[in-house]
Short mmCIF file of C-alpha atoms in Angstrom, two decimals:
data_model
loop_
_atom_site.label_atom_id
_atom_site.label_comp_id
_atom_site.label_asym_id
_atom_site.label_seq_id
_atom_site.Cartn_x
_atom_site.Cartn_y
_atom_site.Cartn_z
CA UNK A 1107 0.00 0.00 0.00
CA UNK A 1108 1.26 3.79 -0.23
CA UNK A 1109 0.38 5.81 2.41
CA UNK A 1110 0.94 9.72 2.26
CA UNK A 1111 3.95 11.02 2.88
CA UNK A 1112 4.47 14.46 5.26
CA UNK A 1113 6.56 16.62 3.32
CA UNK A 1114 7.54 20.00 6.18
CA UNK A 1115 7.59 22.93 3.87
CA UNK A 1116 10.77 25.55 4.17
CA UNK A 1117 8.39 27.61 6.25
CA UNK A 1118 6.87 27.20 9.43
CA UNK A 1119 3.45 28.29 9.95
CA UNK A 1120 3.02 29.72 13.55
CA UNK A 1121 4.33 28.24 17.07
CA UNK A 1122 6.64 25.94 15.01
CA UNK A 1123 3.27 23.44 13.19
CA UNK A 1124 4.09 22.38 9.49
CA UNK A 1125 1.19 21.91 6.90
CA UNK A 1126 0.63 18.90 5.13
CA UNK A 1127 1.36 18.98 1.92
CA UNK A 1128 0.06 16.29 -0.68
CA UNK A 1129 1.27 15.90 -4.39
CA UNK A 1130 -1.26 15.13 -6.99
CA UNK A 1131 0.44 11.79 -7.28
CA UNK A 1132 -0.19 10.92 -3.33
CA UNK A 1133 -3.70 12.26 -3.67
CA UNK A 1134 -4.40 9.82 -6.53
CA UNK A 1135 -3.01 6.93 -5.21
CA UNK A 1136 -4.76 7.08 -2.04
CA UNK A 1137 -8.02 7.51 -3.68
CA UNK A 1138 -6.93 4.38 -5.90
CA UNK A 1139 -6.47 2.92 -2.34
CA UNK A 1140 -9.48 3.52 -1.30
CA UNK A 1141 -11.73 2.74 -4.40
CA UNK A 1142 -9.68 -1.17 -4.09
CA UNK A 1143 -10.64 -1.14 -0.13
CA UNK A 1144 -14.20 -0.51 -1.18
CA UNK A 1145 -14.10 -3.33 -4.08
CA UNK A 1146 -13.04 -5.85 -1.54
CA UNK A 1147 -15.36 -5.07 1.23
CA UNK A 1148 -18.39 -5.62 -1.88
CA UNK A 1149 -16.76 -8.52 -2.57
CA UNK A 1150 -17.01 -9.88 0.83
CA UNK A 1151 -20.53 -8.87 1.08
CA UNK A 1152 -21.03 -10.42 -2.24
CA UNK A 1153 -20.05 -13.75 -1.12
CA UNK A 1154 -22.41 -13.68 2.37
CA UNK A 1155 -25.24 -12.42 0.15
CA UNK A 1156 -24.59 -15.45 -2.16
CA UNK A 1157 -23.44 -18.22 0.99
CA UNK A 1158 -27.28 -16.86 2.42
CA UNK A 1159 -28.84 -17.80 -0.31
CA UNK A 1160 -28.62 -21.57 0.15
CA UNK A 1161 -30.81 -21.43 3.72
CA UNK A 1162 -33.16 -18.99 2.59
CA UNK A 1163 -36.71 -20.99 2.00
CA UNK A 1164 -38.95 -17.86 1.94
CA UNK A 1165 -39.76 -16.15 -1.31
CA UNK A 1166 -39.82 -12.50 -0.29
CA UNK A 1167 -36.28 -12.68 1.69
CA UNK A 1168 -34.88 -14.97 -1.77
CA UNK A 1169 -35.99 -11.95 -4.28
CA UNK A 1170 -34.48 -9.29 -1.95
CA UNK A 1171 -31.30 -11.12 -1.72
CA UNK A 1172 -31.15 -11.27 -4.74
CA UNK A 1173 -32.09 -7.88 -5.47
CA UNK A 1174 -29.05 -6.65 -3.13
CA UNK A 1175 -26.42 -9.27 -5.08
CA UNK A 1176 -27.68 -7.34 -8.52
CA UNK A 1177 -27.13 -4.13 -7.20
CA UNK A 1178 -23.54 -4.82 -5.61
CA UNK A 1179 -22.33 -6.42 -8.87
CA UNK A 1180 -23.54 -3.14 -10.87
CA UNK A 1181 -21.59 -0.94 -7.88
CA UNK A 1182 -18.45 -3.46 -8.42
CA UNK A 1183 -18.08 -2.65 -11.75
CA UNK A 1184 -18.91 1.34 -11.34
CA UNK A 1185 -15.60 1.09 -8.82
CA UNK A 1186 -13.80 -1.11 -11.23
CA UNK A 1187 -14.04 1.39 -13.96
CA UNK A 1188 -13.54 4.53 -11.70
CA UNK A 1189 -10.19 2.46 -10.34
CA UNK A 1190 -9.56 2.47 -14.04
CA UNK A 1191 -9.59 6.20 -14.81
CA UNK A 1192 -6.93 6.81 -12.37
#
């Protein structure tokens, strides 16, 4: 993983605190980061949705597990392709 990096500018900003400063690059990556995080929690909720399935014997709790699975597989692949982009 990269993790952000504090850069101390030349100057000192009041009783001796630095600013953070982030490049673009940082910034990017750790929003990469954090769009893969989000993938593989859906993932994981993908597969209890799916493992629930199998003991599930009424109708209504089937169709809105299923329901959820559809929607999580359509946000999966919005993340994929905004992991893409960057």
């Amino acid at each position: 993983r990269n993790f952000v990096v504090w850069k101390a500018p030349k100057k000192k900003k009041g009783r001796g605190r630095y600013e953070m400063k982030l490049e673009k690059r940082e910034i990017t990556l750790n929003e990469k980061d954090s769009l893969q995080d989000a993938c593989y929690i859906q993932k994981g909720l993908l597969a209890a949705y799916t493992q629930s399935l199998e003991g599930v014997e009424r109708k209504e709790i089937r169709q809105y597990i299923e329901k959820r699975i559809a929607e999580l597989r359509q946000e999966e692949q919005n993340l994929e392709k905004q992991i893409e982009k960057l």
